[in-house]
Short mmCIF file of C-alpha atoms in Angstrom, two decimals:
data_model
loop_
_atom_site.label_atom_id
_atom_site.label_comp_id
_atom_site.label_asym_id
_atom_site.label_seq_id
_atom_site.Cartn_x
_atom_site.Cartn_y
_atom_site.Cartn_z
CA ASN C 603 -35.57 140.62 10.76
CA ALA C 604 -35.21 140.40 14.51
CA GLY C 605 -38.29 140.75 16.63
CA VAL C 606 -38.70 142.85 19.73
CA MET C 607 -35.77 142.28 22.08
CA GLN C 608 -35.89 142.64 25.82
CA ASN C 609 -33.16 142.27 28.39
CA PRO C 610 -32.54 141.00 30.86
CA ARG C 611 -34.97 138.09 30.63
CA HIS C 612 -34.84 137.61 34.39
CA LEU C 613 -33.91 140.15 37.03
CA VAL C 614 -33.63 139.69 40.77
CA ARG C 615 -33.48 142.73 43.02
CA ARG C 616 -33.63 143.32 46.76
CA ARG C 617 -36.11 145.77 48.18
CA GLY C 618 -34.90 149.34 47.75
CA GLN C 619 -32.70 148.66 44.73
CA GLU C 620 -33.27 149.98 41.24
CA ALA C 621 -34.41 147.90 38.27
CA ARG C 622 -33.66 148.85 34.66
CA LEU C 623 -35.48 147.00 31.89
CA ARG C 624 -34.50 147.44 28.26
CA CYS C 625 -36.49 147.07 25.07
CA SER C 626 -35.30 147.28 21.48
CA PRO C 627 -38.26 147.53 19.09
CA MET C 628 -38.52 145.78 15.77
CA LYS C 629 -36.54 147.42 13.00
CA GLY C 630 -38.45 150.38 11.59
CA HIS C 631 -40.85 150.61 14.54
CA SER C 632 -40.93 153.93 16.37
CA HIS C 633 -43.86 153.21 18.72
CA VAL C 634 -43.08 151.40 21.97
CA TYR C 635 -45.46 150.23 24.69
CA TRP C 636 -44.76 148.79 28.14
CA TYR C 637 -47.13 146.40 29.92
CA ARG C 638 -47.05 144.64 33.27
CA GLN C 639 -48.43 141.17 33.92
CA LEU C 640 -49.09 139.99 37.46
CA PRO C 641 -49.42 136.23 38.09
CA GLU C 642 -52.66 134.73 36.74
CA GLU C 643 -53.70 138.02 35.14
CA GLY C 644 -53.77 139.69 31.76
CA LEU C 645 -51.44 142.45 30.72
CA LYS C 646 -51.99 145.96 32.02
CA PHE C 647 -50.87 148.95 29.92
CA MET C 648 -48.28 151.20 31.55
CA VAL C 649 -46.84 153.67 29.04
CA TYR C 650 -46.68 154.45 25.32
CA LEU C 651 -43.68 156.22 23.82
CA GLN C 652 -42.47 157.44 20.49
CA LYS C 653 -38.89 158.42 19.90
CA GLU C 654 -37.90 160.91 22.64
CA ASN C 655 -41.55 161.49 23.65
CA ILE C 656 -43.91 160.00 26.21
CA ILE C 657 -47.33 159.97 24.55
CA ASP C 658 -49.49 158.24 27.16
CA GLU C 659 -48.38 157.29 30.68
CA SER C 660 -51.86 156.84 32.13
CA GLY C 661 -51.06 153.32 33.34
CA MET C 662 -47.80 154.16 35.02
CA PRO C 663 -47.62 154.44 38.83
CA LYS C 664 -47.00 158.06 39.76
CA GLU C 665 -43.96 157.34 41.92
CA ARG C 666 -40.80 155.31 41.41
CA PHE C 667 -41.57 154.39 37.78
CA SER C 668 -40.22 156.19 34.73
CA ALA C 669 -39.73 155.40 31.06
CA GLU C 670 -37.75 156.82 28.20
CA PHE C 671 -37.13 156.12 24.53
CA PRO C 672 -34.07 158.12 23.47
CA LYS C 673 -33.20 159.04 19.92
CA GLU C 674 -30.50 156.40 19.94
CA GLY C 675 -30.69 153.13 21.82
CA PRO C 676 -33.37 151.05 23.47
CA SER C 677 -36.38 152.12 25.48
CA ILE C 678 -35.77 151.90 29.23
CA LEU C 679 -38.31 151.23 31.97
CA ARG C 680 -36.82 152.24 35.30
CA ILE C 681 -38.19 151.27 38.70
CA GLN C 682 -36.58 152.96 41.67
CA GLN C 683 -36.62 151.63 45.23
CA VAL C 684 -38.34 148.39 44.22
CA VAL C 685 -40.86 146.74 46.55
CA ARG C 686 -42.11 143.14 46.58
CA GLY C 687 -45.32 144.20 44.82
CA ASP C 688 -43.26 145.19 41.77
CA SER C 689 -42.52 141.50 41.13
CA ALA C 690 -44.14 140.76 37.76
CA ALA C 691 -43.44 140.12 34.11
CA TYR C 692 -42.84 143.32 32.16
CA PHE C 693 -43.52 143.16 28.44
CA CYS C 694 -42.54 145.60 25.77
CA ALA C 695 -44.30 145.83 22.41
CA SER C 696 -43.63 147.86 19.30
CA SER C 697 -45.62 148.85 16.25
CA LEU C 698 -45.09 150.60 12.96
CA ASP C 699 -47.84 153.06 13.73
CA LEU C 700 -50.39 153.56 16.52
CA GLN C 701 -53.14 151.79 14.58
CA GLU C 702 -50.98 148.85 13.55
CA THR C 703 -50.44 145.44 15.12
CA GLN C 704 -48.33 145.42 18.28
CA TYR C 705 -45.55 142.83 18.43
CA PHE C 706 -44.41 141.71 21.83
CA GLY C 707 -40.98 140.91 23.21
CA PRO C 708 -40.26 137.88 25.41
CA GLY C 709 -40.65 139.88 28.61
CA THR C 710 -38.49 140.54 31.67
CA ARG C 711 -39.41 138.62 34.80
CA LEU C 712 -38.63 140.80 37.81
CA LEU C 713 -38.41 139.22 41.24
CA VAL C 714 -38.02 141.46 44.26
CA LEU C 715 -36.71 139.69 47.36
CA GLY B 1030 -62.72 152.35 30.27
CA ILE B 1031 -63.71 149.41 28.13
CA GLN B 1032 -64.50 146.07 29.80
CA VAL B 1033 -63.15 142.93 28.14
CA GLU B 1034 -64.56 139.59 29.28
CA GLN B 1035 -63.23 136.26 28.08
CA SER B 1036 -64.86 132.87 28.42
CA PRO B 1037 -64.42 130.20 29.44
CA PRO B 1038 -61.67 130.99 31.95
CA ASP B 1039 -60.33 127.44 31.74
CA LEU B 1040 -60.62 124.73 29.11
CA ILE B 1041 -59.29 121.17 29.03
CA LEU B 1042 -59.36 119.27 25.75
CA GLN B 1043 -58.27 115.97 24.34
CA GLU B 1044 -55.92 116.23 21.38
CA GLY B 1045 -57.92 116.45 18.16
CA ALA B 1046 -60.91 118.24 19.66
CA ASN B 1047 -62.27 121.59 18.46
CA SER B 1048 -62.95 124.60 20.67
CA THR B 1049 -64.36 128.12 20.59
CA LEU B 1050 -63.09 130.91 22.81
CA ARG B 1051 -65.16 134.04 23.27
CA CYS B 1052 -64.29 137.69 23.92
CA ASN B 1053 -67.04 140.17 24.83
CA PHE B 1054 -66.33 143.88 25.02
CA SER B 1055 -68.36 146.82 26.26
CA ASP B 1056 -67.63 149.56 23.73
CA SER B 1057 -67.07 150.17 20.03
CA VAL B 1058 -63.81 148.69 18.80
CA ASN B 1059 -60.87 150.41 17.09
CA ASN B 1060 -58.72 147.34 17.04
CA LEU B 1061 -58.78 143.84 18.44
CA GLN B 1062 -56.00 141.31 18.69
CA TRP B 1063 -55.84 137.68 19.80
CA PHE B 1064 -52.64 136.42 21.42
CA HIS B 1065 -51.38 133.07 22.57
CA GLN B 1066 -49.11 133.06 25.62
CA ASN B 1067 -47.24 129.78 25.59
CA PRO B 1068 -46.18 127.91 28.74
CA TRP B 1069 -42.80 129.70 28.57
CA GLY B 1070 -44.54 133.06 28.84
CA GLN B 1071 -43.97 134.28 25.31
CA LEU B 1072 -46.79 136.24 23.66
CA ILE B 1073 -47.50 135.31 20.08
CA ASN B 1074 -49.73 137.34 17.78
CA LEU B 1075 -52.53 135.28 16.33
CA PHE B 1076 -54.88 137.75 14.69
CA TYR B 1077 -55.40 141.46 14.26
CA ILE B 1078 -59.13 141.49 13.65
CA PRO B 1079 -61.24 144.59 14.43
CA SER B 1080 -63.97 143.15 12.20
CA GLY B 1081 -64.67 140.26 9.86
CA THR B 1082 -63.19 136.79 9.69
CA LYS B 1083 -59.63 135.57 9.25
CA GLN B 1084 -58.10 132.11 9.07
CA ASN B 1085 -54.58 130.87 9.65
CA GLY B 1086 -54.18 127.12 9.44
CA ARG B 1087 -56.16 125.43 12.20
CA LEU B 1088 -57.05 128.76 13.80
CA SER B 1089 -59.67 131.23 12.71
CA ALA B 1090 -61.25 134.29 14.27
CA THR B 1091 -64.41 136.29 13.77
CA THR B 1092 -65.24 139.71 15.18
CA VAL B 1093 -68.79 141.05 15.06
CA ALA B 1094 -68.14 144.64 16.07
CA THR B 1095 -71.82 145.65 16.04
CA GLU B 1096 -72.59 142.96 18.62
CA ARG B 1097 -69.36 143.53 20.55
CA TYR B 1098 -67.83 140.09 20.54
CA SER B 1099 -65.06 138.12 18.93
CA LEU B 1100 -64.58 134.36 18.65
CA LEU B 1101 -61.40 132.35 18.27
CA TYR B 1102 -61.80 128.86 16.82
CA ILE B 1103 -59.20 126.17 17.31
CA SER B 1104 -59.72 123.03 15.26
CA SER B 1105 -57.99 119.66 15.66
CA SER B 1106 -56.21 120.90 18.78
CA GLN B 1107 -52.63 119.82 19.51
CA THR B 1108 -50.68 119.72 22.75
CA THR B 1109 -48.66 122.70 21.51
CA ASP B 1110 -51.86 124.77 21.58
CA SER B 1111 -51.72 124.71 25.38
CA GLY B 1112 -51.29 128.06 27.08
CA VAL B 1113 -53.34 131.17 27.72
CA TYR B 1114 -55.28 132.96 24.99
CA PHE B 1115 -55.77 136.69 25.40
CA CYS B 1116 -58.09 139.05 23.64
CA ALA B 1117 -56.98 142.72 23.62
CA VAL B 1118 -59.35 145.49 22.57
CA ALA B 1119 -58.86 149.20 21.94
CA SER B 1120 -61.88 151.46 21.79
CA GLY B 1121 -63.10 155.04 21.73
CA GLY B 1122 -60.39 157.50 20.82
CA SER B 1123 -57.60 155.21 21.93
CA TYR B 1124 -55.54 152.56 20.18
CA ILE B 1125 -54.05 151.33 23.46
CA PRO B 1126 -55.52 147.85 24.05
CA THR B 1127 -57.18 146.56 27.19
CA PHE B 1128 -56.51 142.88 27.79
CA GLY B 1129 -59.00 140.34 29.03
CA ARG B 1130 -58.03 137.91 31.79
CA GLY B 1131 -57.49 135.16 29.26
CA THR B 1132 -58.65 131.60 28.66
CA SER B 1133 -56.27 128.97 29.97
CA LEU B 1134 -56.20 125.98 27.61
CA ILE B 1135 -54.71 122.57 28.35
CA VAL B 1136 -54.63 120.01 25.56
CA HIS B 1137 -53.94 116.43 26.67
CA PRO B 1138 -52.34 113.86 24.33
#
């Protein structure tokens, strides 16, 4: 049973480009969460999605960031017009239900030059 | 929102030593998880423990929800235990966890 998959593992973008991060949850999991980790810090919640619905996006910056979890396919975190401050590790987690254990993917390390 | 404080921030041990990591939180707990982030950055679930005590090999955890703290015990530490240990707590009407800043552990051979 594969765990949470994320790709790419590393992503390099120049300022102004777009970054697309993908997350495939564990089999059977319909709850997906995105977190951001800055160097030397803990993870900060960004957005919580269920299939085709954004449930909680209270941690998501209001501009340039968006997330989706379509009926078919992985969840996508999209960052438009990236800036150097977007450089971080972005983790995706999934769970069977909201009250259940979250399982994390390996993360995508984004570097903005 | 809830405040999650972890201590100590850094810990250096000799292989074979025991240690206790602490997580204090400021509100009632819905769920609490302990994670280990290894030196390669991967997050590994250790315990889901909103209350009570659990053990898994050399690791055990206790959460005293009424006193708003959780403890992670590592016995007979090994070099592979090195990394950062995070406590993540959800409280109030939310099940979205807030992470502490972590305890960075280095175990020397």
